[in-house]
XYZ file of C-alpha atoms in Angstrom:
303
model
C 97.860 105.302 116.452
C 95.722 102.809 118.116
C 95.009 98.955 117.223
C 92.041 98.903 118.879
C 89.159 96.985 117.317
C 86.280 94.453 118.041
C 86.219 90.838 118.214
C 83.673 90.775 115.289
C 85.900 93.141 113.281
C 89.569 91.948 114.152
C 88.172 88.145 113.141
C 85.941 89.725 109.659
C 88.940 91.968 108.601
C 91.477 89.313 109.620
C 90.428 85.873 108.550
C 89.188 84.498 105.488
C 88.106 81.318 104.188
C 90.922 78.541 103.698
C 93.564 80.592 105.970
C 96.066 78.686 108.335
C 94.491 79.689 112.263
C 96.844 79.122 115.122
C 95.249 79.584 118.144
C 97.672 79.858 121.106
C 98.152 79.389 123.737
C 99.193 76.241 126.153
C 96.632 75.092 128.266
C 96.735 78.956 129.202
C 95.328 81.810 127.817
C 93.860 79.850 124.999
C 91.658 82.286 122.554
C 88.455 80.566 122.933
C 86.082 83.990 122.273
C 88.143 84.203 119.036
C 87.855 80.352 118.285
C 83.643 81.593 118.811
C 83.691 84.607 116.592
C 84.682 82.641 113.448
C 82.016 80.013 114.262
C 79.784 82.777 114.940
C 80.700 84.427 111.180
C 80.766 81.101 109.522
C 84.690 80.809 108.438
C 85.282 77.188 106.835
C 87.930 75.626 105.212
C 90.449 76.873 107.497
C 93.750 74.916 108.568
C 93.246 75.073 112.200
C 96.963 74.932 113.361
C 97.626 73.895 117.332
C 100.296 72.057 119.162
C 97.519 71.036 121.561
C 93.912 71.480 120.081
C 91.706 70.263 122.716
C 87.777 72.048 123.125
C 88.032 74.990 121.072
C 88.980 72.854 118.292
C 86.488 70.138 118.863
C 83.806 73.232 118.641
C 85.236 74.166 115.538
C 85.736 71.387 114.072
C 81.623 70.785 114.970
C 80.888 73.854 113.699
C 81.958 72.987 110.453
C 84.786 75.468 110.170
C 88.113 72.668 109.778
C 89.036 71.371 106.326
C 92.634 70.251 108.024
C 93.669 70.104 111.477
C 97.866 70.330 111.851
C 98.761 69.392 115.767
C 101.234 67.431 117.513
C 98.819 66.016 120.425
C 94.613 66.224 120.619
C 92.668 65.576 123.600
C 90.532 66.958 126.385
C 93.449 67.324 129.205
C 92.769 65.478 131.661
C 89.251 63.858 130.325
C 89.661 61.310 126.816
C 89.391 62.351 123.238
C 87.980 64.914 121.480
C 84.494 63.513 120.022
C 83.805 65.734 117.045
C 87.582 65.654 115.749
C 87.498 61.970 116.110
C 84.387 62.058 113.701
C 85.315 64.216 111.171
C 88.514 62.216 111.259
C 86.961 58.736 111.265
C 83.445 59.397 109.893
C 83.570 62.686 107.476
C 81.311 64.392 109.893
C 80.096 66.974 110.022
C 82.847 67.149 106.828
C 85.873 65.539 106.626
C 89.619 66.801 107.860
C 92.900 66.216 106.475
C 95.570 65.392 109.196
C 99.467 67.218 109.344
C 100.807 65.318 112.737
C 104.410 66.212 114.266
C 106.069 65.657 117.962
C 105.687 68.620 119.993
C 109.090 69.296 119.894
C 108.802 69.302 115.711
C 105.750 71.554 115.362
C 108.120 74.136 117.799
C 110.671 73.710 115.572
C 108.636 74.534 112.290
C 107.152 77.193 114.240
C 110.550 79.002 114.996
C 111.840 78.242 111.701
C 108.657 80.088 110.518
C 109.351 82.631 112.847
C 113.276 83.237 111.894
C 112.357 83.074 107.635
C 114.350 80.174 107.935
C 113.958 77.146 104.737
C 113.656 74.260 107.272
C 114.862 73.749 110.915
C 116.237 70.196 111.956
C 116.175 68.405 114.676
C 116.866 64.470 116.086
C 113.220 64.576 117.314
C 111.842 61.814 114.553
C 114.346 59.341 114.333
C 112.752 55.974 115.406
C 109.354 57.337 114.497
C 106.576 56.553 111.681
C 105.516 59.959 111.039
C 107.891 60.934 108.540
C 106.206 58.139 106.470
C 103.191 60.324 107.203
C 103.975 63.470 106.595
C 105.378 65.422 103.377
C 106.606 68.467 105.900
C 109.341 66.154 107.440
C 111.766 65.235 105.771
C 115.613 62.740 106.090
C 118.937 65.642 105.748
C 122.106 64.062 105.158
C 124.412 66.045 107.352
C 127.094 67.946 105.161
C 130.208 67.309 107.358
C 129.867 63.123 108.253
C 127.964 60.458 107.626
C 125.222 61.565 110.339
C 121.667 62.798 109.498
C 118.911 64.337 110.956
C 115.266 65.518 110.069
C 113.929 68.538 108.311
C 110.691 70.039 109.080
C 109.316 72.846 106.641
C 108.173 76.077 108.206
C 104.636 76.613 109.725
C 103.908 79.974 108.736
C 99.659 80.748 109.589
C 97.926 83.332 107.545
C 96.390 84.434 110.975
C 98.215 83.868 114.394
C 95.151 84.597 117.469
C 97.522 85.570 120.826
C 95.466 85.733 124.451
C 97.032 87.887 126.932
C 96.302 89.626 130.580
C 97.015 93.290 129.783
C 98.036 95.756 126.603
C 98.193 99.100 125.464
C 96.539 100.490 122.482
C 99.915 99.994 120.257
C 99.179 96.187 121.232
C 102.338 95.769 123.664
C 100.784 93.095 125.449
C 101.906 91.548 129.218
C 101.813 87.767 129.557
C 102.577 85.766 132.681
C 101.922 82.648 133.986
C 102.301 79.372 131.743
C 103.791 80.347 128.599
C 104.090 78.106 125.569
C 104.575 78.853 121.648
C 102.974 82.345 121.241
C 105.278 84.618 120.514
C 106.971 82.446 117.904
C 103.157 81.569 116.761
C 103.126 85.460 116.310
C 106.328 85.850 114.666
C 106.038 83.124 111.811
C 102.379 84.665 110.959
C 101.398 87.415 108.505
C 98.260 88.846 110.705
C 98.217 88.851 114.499
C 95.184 88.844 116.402
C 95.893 90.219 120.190
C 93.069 89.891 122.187
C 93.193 90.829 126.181
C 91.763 90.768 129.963
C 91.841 94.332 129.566
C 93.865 97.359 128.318
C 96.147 99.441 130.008
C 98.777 102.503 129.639
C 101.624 102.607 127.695
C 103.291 103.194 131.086
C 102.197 100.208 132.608
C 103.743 98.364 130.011
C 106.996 100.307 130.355
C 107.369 100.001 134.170
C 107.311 96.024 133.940
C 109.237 95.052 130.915
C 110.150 91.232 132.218
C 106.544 90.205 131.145
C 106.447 92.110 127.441
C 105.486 88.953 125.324
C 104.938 91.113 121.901
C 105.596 94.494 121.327
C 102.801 96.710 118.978
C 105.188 96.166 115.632
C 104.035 92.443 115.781
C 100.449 92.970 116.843
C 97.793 93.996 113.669
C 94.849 93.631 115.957
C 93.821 94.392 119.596
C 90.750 93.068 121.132
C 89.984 93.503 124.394
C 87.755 90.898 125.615
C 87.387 90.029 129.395
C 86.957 86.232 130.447
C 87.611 85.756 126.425
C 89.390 82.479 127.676
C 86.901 80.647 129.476
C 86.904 77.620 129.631
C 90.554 78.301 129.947
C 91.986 80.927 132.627
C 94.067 83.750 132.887
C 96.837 83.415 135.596
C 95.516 86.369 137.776
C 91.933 87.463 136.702
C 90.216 83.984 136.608
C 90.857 80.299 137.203
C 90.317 77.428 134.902
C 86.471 76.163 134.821
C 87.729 72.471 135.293
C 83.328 71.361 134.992
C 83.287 72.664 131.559
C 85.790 70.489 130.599
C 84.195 67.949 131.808
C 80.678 68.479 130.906
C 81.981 68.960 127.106
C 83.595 65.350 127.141
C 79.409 64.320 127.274
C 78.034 66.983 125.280
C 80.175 66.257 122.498
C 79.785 62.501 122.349
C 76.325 63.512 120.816
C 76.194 65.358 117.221
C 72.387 66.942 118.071
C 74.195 67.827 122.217
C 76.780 69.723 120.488
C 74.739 71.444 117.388
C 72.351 72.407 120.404
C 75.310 73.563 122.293
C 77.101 75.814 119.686
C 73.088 77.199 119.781
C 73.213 78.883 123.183
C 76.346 79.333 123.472
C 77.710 80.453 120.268
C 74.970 81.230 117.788
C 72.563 82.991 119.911
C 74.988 85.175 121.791
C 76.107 87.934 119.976
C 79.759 88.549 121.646
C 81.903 87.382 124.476
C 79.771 90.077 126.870
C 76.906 88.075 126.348
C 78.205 85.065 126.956
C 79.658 86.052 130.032
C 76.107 87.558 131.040
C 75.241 84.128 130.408
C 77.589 82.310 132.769
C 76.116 84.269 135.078
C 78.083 86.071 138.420
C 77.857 82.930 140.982
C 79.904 81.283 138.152
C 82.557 83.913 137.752
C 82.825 84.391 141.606
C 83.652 80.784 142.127
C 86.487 81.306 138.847
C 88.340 83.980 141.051
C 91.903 84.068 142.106
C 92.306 84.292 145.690
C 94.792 86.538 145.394
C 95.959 89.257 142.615
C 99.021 88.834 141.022
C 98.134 91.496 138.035
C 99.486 94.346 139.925
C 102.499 96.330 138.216
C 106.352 96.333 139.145
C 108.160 99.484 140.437
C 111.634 98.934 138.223
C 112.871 102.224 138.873
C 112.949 105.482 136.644
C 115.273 105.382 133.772
């Protein structure tokens, strides 16, 4: 049995208006062709759920897409702000966004408690901090055995979890290396899972290198495979990150008619993630190469 599907289809059959979205990914891998789709098929309302939104988000949010963003840090790494989440935040615009803030160290912990069925998971992680005052999800716990306490956050558990990785089979047993950050217990704590990949690959390529088996298929509702379906972003082996864009964005989005004409070309008119990588263009892509490849399987051994 095969989980093979489209882009258009995975996000259509997958996502509806008003879900919970995590996109994941930490500063690598991050689903940005997925992030496009639901512009592309006009998803709003959605609870766009991050520990780190940064561009995808801000396009989102542009696009008209966010009713609530829940994050524990936003920004442009490395650049300033995010324009368009600062003015839905501070101006209603293009609508407004409610705003569910945590450390990073609390949204992983309502992640994994997600992820285990678990009620709550504490941690010391807000003591000395405002955001409890803030934020209905944390909560004081008395301990049971002294006078000690500690905070509770509730579970985050997203309607639709979106997972970028280098390699899978048809099952959806997907490779990851490089950076790693919440996205297997982003998968675990959702109730749809969205793979989407570099490329596929045989069963038996996924079997000869267990170490880097981040999900297995009984996790994985969805597989997508969707080369350079990071960009901006990069995937540790195929391509690097396309530092410019970010860049470039940090001025495009400080303008409402820059970024409406942006999501245009690059979003709109483009039908899928092959067109927009016709678009880049090859000089582009050629500069985005590794130097070397890492992608190559492990001989483990016969077992």
């Amino acid at each position: 049995m095969t989980n093979v599907t489209t882009m258009a289809d995975a996000v259509s059959d997958g996502v509806a208006d008003g879900d919970q979205v995590y996109l994941a990914g930490f500063t690598h891998l991050i689903p940005f062709a997925a992030g496009h789709e639901m512009i592309r098929q006009g998803l709003c309302d959605l609870d766009l759920v991050r520990a780190t939104p940064d561009l995808i988000y801000d396009q989102m949010i542009a696009a008209g897409c966010a009713s609530k963003v829940t994050f524990s840090w936003a920004g442009n790494p490395g650049v300033g702000s995010l324009p368009a989440f600062r003015r839905a935040a501070e101006e209603g615009v293009p609508t407004e966004i409610e705003l569910e803030e945590y450390t990073h160290f609390g949204m992983i912990a309502a992640l994994q408690a997600g992820a285990s069925n678990l009620p709550f998971a504490p941690l010391r992680g807000f003591i000395g901090s405002d955001l409890p005052e803030h934020n209905e999800n944390i909560a004081r716990v008395e301990s049971p055995f002294d006078d000690d306490y500690v905070y509770a956050v509730a579970p985050i558990e997203p309607d639709v979890t979106v997972v970028r990785a280098q390699r899978a089979d048809e099952n959806g047993n997907a490779h990851l290396w490089g950076i790693q950050g919440e996205q297997k217990i982003a998968a675990l704590a959702a109730d749809t899972v969205i793979l989407t990949v570099e490329e596929l690959c045989s069963e038996e390529t996924i079997r000869s290198d267990p170490n880097r088996t981040l999900l297995t298929g009984d996790d994985v509702d969805y597989v997508v495979e969707d080369p350079y379906g990071s960009h901006p972003s990069y995937a540790q082996g195929y391509y690097g990150r396309d530092n410019e864009a970010y860049i470039e964005w940090a001025e495009i989005a400080s303008d409402v008619d820059q970024v409406e004409a942006w999501l245009d070309e690059w979003v709109y008119d483009v039908e899928d993630r092959r067109e927009y990588v016709e678009k880049l263009g090859a000089s582009q892509l050629l500069e985005l190469e590794p130097e070397s490849d890492y992608a190559t399987p492990v001989d483990m051994g016969r077992y």
